mmCIF file of N, CA and C in Angstrom:
data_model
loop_
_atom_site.group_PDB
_atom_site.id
_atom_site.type_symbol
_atom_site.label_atom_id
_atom_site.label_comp_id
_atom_site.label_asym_id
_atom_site.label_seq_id
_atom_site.Cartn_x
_atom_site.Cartn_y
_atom_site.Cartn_z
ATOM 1 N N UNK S 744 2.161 11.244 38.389
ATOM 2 C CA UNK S 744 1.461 12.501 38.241
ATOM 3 C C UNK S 744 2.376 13.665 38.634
ATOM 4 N N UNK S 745 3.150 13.349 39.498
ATOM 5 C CA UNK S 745 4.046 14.820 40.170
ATOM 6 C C UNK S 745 4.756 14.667 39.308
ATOM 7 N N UNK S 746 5.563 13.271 37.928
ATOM 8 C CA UNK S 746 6.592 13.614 37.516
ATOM 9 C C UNK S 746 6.029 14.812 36.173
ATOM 10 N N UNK S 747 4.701 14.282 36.098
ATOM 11 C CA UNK S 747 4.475 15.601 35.036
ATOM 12 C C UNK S 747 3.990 16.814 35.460
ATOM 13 N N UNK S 748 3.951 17.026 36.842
ATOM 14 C CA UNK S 748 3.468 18.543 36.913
ATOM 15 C C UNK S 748 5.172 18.908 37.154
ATOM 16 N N UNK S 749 6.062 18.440 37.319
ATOM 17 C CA UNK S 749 7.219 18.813 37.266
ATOM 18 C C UNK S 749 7.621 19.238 36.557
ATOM 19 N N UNK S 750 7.544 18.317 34.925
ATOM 20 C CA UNK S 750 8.068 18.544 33.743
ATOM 21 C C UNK S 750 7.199 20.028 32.930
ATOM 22 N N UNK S 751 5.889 20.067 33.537
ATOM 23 C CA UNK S 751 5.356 21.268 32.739
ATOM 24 C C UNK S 751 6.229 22.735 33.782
ATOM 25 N N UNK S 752 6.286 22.402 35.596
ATOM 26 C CA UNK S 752 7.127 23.523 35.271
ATOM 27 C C UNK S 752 8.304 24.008 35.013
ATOM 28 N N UNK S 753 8.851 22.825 34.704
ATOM 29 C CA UNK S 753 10.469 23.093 34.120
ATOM 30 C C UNK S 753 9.975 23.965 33.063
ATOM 31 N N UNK S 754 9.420 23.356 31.949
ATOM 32 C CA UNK S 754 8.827 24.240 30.484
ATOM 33 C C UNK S 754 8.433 25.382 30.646
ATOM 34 N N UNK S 755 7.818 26.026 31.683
ATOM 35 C CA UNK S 755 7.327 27.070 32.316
ATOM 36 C C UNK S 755 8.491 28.297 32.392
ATOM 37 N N UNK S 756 9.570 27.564 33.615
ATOM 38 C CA UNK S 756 10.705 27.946 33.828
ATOM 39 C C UNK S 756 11.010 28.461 32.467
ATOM 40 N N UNK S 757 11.536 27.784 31.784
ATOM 41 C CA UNK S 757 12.615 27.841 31.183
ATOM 42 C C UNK S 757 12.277 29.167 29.634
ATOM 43 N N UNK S 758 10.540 28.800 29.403
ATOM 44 C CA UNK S 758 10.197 29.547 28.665
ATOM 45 C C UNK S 758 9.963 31.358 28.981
ATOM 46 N N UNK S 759 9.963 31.456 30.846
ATOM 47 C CA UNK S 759 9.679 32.554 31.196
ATOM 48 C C UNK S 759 10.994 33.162 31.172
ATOM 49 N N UNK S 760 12.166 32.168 31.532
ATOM 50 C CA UNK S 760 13.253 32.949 31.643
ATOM 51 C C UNK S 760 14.055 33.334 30.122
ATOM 52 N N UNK S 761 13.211 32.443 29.087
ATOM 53 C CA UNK S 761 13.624 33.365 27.534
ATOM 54 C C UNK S 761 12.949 34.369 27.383
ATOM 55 N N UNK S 762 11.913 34.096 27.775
ATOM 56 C CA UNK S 762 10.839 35.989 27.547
ATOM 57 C C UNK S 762 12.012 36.789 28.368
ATOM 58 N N UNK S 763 12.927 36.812 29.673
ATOM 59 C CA UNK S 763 13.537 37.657 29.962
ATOM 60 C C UNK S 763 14.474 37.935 29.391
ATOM 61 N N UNK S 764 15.167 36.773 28.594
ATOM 62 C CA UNK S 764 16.310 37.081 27.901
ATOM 63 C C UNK S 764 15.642 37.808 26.453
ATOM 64 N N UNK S 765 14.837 37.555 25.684
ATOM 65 C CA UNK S 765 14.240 38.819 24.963
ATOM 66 C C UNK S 765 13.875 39.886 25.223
ATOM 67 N N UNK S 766 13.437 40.135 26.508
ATOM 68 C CA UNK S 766 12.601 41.319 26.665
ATOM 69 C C UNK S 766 14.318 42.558 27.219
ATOM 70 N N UNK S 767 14.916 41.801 28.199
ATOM 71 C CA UNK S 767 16.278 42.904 28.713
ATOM 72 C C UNK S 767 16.833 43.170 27.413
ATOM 73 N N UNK S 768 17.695 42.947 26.818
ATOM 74 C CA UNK S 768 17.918 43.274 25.572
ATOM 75 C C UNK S 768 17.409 44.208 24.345
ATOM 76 N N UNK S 769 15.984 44.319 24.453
ATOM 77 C CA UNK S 769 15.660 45.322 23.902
ATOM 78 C C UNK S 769 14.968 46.234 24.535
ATOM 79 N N UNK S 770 14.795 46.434 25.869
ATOM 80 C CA UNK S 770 15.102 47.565 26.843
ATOM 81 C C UNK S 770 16.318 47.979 26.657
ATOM 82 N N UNK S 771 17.178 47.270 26.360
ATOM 83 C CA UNK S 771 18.932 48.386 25.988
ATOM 84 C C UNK S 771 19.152 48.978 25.061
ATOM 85 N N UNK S 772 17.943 48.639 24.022
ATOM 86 C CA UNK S 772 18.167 48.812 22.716
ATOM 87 C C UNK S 772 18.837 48.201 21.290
ATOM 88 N N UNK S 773 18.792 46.904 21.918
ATOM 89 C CA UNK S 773 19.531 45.640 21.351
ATOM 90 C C UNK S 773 18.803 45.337 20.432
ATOM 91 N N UNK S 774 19.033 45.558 19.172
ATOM 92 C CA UNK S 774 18.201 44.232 18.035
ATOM 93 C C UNK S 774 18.640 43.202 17.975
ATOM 94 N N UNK S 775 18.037 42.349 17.087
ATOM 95 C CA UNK S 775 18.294 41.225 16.968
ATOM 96 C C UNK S 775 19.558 41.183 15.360
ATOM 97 N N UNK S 776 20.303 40.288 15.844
ATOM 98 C CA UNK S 776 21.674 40.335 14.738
ATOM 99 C C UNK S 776 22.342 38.884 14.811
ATOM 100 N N UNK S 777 23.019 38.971 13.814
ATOM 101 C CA UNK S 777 23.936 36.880 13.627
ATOM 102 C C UNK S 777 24.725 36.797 14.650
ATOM 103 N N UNK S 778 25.117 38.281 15.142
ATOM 104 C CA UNK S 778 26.351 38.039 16.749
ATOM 105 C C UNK S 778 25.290 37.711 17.497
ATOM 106 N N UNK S 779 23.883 38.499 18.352
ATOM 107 C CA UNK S 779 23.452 37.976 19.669
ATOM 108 C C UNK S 779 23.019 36.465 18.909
ATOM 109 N N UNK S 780 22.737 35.802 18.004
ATOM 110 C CA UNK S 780 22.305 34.626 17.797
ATOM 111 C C UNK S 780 23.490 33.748 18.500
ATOM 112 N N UNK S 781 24.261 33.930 17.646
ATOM 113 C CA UNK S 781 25.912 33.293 17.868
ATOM 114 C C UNK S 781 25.801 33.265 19.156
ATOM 115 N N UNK S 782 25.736 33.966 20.048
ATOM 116 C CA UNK S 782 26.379 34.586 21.532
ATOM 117 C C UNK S 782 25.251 34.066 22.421
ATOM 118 N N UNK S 783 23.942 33.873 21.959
ATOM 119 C CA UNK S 783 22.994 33.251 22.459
ATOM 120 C C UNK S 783 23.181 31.636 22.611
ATOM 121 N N UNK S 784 23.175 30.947 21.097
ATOM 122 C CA UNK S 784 23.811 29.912 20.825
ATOM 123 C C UNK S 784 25.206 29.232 21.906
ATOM 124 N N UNK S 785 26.005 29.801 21.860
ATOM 125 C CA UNK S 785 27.501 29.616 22.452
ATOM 126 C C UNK S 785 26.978 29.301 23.985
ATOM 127 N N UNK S 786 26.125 30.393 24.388
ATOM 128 C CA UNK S 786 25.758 30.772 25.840
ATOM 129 C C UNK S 786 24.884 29.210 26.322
ATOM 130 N N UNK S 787 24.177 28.842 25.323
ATOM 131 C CA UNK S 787 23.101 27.452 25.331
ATOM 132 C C UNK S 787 24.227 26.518 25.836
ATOM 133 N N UNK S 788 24.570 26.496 24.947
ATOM 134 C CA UNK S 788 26.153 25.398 24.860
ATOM 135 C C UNK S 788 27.268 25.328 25.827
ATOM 136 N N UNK S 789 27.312 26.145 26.302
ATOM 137 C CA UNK S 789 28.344 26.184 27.260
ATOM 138 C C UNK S 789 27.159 25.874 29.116
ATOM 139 N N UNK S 790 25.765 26.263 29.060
ATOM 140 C CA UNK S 790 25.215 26.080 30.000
ATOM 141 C C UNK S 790 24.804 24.673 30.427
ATOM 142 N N UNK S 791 24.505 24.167 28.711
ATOM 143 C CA UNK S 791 24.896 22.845 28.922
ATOM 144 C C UNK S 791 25.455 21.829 29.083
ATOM 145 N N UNK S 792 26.807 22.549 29.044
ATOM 146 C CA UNK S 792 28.122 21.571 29.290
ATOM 147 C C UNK S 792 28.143 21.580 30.891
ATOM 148 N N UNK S 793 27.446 22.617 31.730
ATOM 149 C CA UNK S 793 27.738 22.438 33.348
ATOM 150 C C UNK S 793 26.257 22.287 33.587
ATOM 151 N N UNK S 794 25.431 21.637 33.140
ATOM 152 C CA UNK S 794 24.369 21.322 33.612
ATOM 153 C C UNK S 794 23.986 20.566 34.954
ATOM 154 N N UNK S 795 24.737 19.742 35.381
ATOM 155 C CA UNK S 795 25.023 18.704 35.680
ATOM 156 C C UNK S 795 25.527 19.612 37.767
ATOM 157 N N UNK S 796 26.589 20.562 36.960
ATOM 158 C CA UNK S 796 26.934 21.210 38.657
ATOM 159 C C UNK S 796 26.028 22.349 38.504
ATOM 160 N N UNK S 797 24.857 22.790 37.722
ATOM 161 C CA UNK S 797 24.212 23.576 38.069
ATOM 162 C C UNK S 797 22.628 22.836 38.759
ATOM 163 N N UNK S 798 22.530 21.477 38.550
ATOM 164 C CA UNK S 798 21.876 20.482 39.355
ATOM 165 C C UNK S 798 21.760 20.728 40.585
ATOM 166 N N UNK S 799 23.138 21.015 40.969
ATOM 167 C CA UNK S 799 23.571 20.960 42.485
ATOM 168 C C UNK S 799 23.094 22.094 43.597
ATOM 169 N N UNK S 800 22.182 23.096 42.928
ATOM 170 C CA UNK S 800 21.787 24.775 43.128
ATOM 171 C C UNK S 800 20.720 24.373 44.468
ATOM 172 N N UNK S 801 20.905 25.118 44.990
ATOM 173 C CA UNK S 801 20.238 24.685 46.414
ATOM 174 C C UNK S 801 18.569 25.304 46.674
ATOM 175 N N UNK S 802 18.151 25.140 48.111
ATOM 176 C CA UNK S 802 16.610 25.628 48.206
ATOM 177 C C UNK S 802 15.932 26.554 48.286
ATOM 178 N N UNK S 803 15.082 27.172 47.735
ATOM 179 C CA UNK S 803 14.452 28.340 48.274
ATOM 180 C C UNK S 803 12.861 28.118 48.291
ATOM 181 N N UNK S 804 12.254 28.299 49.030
ATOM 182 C CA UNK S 804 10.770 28.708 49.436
ATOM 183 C C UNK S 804 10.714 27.061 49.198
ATOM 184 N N UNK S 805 10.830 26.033 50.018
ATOM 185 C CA UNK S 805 11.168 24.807 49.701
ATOM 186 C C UNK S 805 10.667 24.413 48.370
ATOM 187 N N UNK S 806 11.484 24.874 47.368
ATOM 188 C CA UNK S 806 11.990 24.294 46.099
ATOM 189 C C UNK S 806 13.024 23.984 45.652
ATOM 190 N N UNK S 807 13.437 22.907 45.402
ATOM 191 C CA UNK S 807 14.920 22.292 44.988
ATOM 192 C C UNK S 807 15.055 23.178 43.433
ATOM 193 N N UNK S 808 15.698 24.001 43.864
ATOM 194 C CA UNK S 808 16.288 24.877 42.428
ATOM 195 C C UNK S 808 17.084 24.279 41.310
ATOM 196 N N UNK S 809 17.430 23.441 41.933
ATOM 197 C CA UNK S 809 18.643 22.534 40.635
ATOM 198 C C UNK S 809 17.971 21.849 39.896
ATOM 199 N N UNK S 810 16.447 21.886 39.931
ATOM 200 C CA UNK S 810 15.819 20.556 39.091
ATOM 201 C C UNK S 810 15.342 21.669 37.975
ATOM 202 N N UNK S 811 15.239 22.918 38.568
ATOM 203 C CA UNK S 811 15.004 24.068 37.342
ATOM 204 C C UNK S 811 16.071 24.329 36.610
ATOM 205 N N UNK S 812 17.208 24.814 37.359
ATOM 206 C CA UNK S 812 18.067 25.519 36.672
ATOM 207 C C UNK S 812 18.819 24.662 36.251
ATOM 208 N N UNK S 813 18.509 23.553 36.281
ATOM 209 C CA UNK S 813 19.460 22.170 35.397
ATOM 210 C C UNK S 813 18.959 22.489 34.129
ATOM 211 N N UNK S 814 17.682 22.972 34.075
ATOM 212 C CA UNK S 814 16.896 23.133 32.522
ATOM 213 C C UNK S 814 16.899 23.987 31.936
ATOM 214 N N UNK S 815 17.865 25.632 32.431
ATOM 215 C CA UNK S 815 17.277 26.659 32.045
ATOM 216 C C UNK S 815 19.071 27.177 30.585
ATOM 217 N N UNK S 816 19.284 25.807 30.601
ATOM 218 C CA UNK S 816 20.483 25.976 29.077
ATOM 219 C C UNK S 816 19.603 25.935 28.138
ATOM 220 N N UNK S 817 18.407 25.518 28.036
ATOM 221 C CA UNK S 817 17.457 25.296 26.981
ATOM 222 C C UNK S 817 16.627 26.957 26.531
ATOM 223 N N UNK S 818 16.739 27.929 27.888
ATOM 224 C CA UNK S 818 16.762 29.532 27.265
ATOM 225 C C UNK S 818 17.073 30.011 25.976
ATOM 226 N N UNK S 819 18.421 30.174 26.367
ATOM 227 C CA UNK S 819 19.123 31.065 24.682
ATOM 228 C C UNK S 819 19.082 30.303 23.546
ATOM 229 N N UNK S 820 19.098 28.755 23.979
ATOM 230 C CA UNK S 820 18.699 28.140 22.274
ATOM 231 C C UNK S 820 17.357 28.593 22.075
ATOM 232 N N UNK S 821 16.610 28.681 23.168
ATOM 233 C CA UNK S 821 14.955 29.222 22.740
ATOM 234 C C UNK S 821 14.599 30.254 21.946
ATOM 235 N N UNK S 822 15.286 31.008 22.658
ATOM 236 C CA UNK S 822 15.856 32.579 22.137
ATOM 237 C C UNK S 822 16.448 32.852 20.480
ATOM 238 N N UNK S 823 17.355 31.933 20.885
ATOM 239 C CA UNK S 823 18.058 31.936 19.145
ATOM 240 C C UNK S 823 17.062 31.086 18.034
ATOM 241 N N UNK S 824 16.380 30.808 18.400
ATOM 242 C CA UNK S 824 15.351 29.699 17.642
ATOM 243 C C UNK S 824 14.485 31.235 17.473
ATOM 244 N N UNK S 825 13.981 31.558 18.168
ATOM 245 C CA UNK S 825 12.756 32.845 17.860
ATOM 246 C C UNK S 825 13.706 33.503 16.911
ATOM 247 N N UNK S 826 15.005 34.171 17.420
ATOM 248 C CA UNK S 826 15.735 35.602 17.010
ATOM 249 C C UNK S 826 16.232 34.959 14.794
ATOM 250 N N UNK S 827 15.966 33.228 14.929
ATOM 251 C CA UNK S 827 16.462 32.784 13.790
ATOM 252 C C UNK S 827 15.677 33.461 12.903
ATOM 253 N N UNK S 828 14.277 32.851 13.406
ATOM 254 C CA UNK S 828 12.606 33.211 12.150
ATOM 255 C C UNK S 828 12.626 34.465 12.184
ATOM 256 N N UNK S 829 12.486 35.733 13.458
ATOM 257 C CA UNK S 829 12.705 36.595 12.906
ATOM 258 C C UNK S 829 14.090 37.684 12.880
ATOM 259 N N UNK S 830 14.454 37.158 11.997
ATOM 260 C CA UNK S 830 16.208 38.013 12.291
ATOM 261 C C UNK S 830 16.226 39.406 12.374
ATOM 262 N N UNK S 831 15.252 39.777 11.847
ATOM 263 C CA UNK S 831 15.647 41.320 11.598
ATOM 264 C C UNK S 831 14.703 42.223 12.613
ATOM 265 N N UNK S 832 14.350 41.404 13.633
ATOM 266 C CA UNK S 832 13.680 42.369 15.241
ATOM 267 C C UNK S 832 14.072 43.355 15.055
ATOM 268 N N UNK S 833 13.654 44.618 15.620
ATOM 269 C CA UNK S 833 14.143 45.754 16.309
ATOM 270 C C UNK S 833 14.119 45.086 17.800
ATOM 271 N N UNK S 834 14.788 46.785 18.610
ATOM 272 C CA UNK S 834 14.596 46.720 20.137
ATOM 273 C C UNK S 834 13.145 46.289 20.541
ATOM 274 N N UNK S 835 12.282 46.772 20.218
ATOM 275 C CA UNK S 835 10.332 47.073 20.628
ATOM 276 C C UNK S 835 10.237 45.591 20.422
ATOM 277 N N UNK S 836 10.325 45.167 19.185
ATOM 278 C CA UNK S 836 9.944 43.906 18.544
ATOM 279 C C UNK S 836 10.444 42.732 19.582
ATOM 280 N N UNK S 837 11.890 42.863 20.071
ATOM 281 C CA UNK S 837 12.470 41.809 21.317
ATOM 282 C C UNK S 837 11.593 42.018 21.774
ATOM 283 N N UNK S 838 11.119 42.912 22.426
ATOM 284 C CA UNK S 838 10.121 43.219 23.690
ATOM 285 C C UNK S 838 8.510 42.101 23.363
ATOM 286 N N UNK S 839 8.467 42.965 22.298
ATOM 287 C CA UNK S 839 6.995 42.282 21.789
ATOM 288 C C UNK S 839 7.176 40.666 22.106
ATOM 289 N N UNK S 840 8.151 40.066 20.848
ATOM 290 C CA UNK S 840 8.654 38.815 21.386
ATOM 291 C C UNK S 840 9.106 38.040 22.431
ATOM 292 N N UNK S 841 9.540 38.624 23.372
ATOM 293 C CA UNK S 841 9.590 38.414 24.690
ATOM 294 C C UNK S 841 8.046 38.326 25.450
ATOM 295 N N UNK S 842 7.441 39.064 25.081
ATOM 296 C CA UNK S 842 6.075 39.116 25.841
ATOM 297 C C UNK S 842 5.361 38.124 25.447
ATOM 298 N N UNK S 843 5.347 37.572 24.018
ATOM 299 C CA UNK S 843 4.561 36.264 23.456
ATOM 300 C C UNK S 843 5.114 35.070 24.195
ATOM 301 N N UNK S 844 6.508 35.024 24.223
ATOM 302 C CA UNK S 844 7.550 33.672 24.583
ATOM 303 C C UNK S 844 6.640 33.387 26.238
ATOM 304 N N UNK S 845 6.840 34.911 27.081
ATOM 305 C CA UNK S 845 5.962 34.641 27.952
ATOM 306 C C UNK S 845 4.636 34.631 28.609
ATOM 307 N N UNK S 846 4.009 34.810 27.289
ATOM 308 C CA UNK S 846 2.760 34.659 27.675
ATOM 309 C C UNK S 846 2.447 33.199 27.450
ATOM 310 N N UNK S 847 3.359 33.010 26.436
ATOM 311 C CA UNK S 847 3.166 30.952 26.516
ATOM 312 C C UNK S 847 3.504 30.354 27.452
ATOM 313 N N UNK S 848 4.659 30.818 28.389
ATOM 314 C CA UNK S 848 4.985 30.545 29.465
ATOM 315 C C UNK S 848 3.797 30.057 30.353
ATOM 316 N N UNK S 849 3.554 31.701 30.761
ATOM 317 C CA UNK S 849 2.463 31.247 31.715
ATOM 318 C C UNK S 849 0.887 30.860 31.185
ATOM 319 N N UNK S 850 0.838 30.806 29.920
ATOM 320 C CA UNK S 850 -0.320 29.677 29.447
ATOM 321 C C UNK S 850 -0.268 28.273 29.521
ATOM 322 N N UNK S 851 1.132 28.165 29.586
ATOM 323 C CA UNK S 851 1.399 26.615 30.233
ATOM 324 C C UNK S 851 1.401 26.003 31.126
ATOM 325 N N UNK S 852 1.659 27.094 32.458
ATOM 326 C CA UNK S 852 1.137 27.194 33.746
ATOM 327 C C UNK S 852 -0.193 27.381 34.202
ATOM 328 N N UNK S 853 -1.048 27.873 33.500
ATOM 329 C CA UNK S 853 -2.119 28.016 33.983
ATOM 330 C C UNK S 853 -2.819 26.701 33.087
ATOM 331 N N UNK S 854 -2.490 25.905 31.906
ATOM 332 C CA UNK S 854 -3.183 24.930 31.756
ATOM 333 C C UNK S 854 -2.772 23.954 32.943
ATOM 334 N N UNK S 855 -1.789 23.500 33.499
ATOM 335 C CA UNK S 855 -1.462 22.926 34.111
ATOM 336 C C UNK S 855 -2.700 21.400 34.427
ATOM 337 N N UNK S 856 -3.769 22.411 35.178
ATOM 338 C CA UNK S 856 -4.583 21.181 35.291
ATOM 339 C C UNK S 856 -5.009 20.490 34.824
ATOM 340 N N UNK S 857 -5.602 21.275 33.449
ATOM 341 C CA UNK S 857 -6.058 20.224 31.801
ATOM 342 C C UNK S 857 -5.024 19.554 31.515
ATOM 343 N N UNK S 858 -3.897 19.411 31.554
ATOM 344 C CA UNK S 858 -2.999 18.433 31.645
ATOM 345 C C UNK S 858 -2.879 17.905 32.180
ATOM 346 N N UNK S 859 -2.660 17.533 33.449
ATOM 347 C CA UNK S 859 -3.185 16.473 34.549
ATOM 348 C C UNK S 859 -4.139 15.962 34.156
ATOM 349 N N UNK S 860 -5.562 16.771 33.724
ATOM 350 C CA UNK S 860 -7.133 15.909 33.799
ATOM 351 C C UNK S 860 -6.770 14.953 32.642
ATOM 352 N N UNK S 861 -6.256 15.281 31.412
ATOM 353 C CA UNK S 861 -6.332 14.583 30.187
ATOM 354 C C UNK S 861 -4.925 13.532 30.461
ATOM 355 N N UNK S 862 -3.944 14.025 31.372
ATOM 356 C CA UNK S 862 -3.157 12.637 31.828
ATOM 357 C C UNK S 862 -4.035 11.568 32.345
ATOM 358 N N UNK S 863 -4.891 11.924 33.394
ATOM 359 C CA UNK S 863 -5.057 10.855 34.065
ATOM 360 C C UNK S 863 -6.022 10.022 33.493
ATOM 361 N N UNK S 864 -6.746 10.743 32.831
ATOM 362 C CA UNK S 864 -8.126 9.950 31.870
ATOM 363 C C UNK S 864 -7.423 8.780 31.281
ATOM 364 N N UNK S 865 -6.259 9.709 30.102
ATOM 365 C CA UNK S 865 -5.126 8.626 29.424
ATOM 366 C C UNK S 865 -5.042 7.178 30.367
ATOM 367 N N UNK S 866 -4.629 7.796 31.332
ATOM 368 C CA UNK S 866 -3.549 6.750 32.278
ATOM 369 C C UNK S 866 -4.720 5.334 32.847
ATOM 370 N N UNK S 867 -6.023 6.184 33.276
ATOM 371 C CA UNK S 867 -7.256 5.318 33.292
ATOM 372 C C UNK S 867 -7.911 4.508 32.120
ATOM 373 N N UNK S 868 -7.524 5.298 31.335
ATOM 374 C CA UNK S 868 -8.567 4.497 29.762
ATOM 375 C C UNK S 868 -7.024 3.161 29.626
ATOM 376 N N UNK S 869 -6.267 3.743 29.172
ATOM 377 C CA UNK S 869 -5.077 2.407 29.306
ATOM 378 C C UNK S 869 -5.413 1.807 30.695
ATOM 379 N N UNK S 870 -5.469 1.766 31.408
ATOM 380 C CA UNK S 870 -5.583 0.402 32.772
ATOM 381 C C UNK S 870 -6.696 -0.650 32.489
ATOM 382 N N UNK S 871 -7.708 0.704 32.276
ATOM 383 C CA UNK S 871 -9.352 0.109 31.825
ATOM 384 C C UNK S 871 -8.972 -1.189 30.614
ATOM 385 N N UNK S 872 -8.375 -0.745 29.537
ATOM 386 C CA UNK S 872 -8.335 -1.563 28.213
ATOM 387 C C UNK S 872 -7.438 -2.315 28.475
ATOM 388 N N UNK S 873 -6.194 -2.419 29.630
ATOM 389 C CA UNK S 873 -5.184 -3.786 29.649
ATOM 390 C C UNK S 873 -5.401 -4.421 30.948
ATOM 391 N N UNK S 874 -6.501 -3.742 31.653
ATOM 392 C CA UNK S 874 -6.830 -4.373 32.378
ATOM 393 C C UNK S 874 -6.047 -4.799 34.379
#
């Protein structure tokens, strides 16, 4: 059960911190273009090549940070996945898009428990039927 309230807030994580990477960007006035894709892309790729020593990120408010930020290379591909469908954003539009990315975020957080309830039913109806 903890390994999946874990895994929803990695997803959490990782989706709130692409709403930030959409939303700063067009506070600067940044649209969306084939370079920030590229540069988004590259940025995925290269976060995931040190995933592994970004594991290693230490505690705060006793939370082991490395079990997040091991996950958060999965951002700018997030990012470049939105910025793909719609290429031709304005600045406002990042914003807008940023605000959806995180409002799923924290709709995923706040289901949290209906996921648990409908895990464990799962996890009970399988015991029930194999006995």
């Amino acid at each position: 059960m903890e390994r999946c309230r874990l895994r929803i807030r990695r997803a959490t994580a990782v989706l709130l911190v692409s709403s930030a990477v959409l939303i700063l960007p067009g506070l600067a006035g940044v649209g969306s273009s084939l370079s920030f894709i590229g540069v988004l892309t590259i940025s995925g790729i290269a976060l995931a090549l040190i995933r592994t020593q970004l594991a290693s990120a230490g505690t705060a408010l006793s939370n082991h940070l490395g079990q997040y930020v091991s996950d958060l290379w999965m951002a700018p591909l997030v990012v470049a996945a939105v910025l793909a469908v719609f290429s031709d954003a304005s600045a406002p539009e990042l914003q807008a898009l940023g605000g959806f990315v995180g409002f799923a975020g924290m709709l995923n957080y706040f289901l949290t428990p209906v996921y648990l309830f409908v895990y464990a039913m799962g996890l009970r109806s399988v015991r029930a039927v194999t006995g």
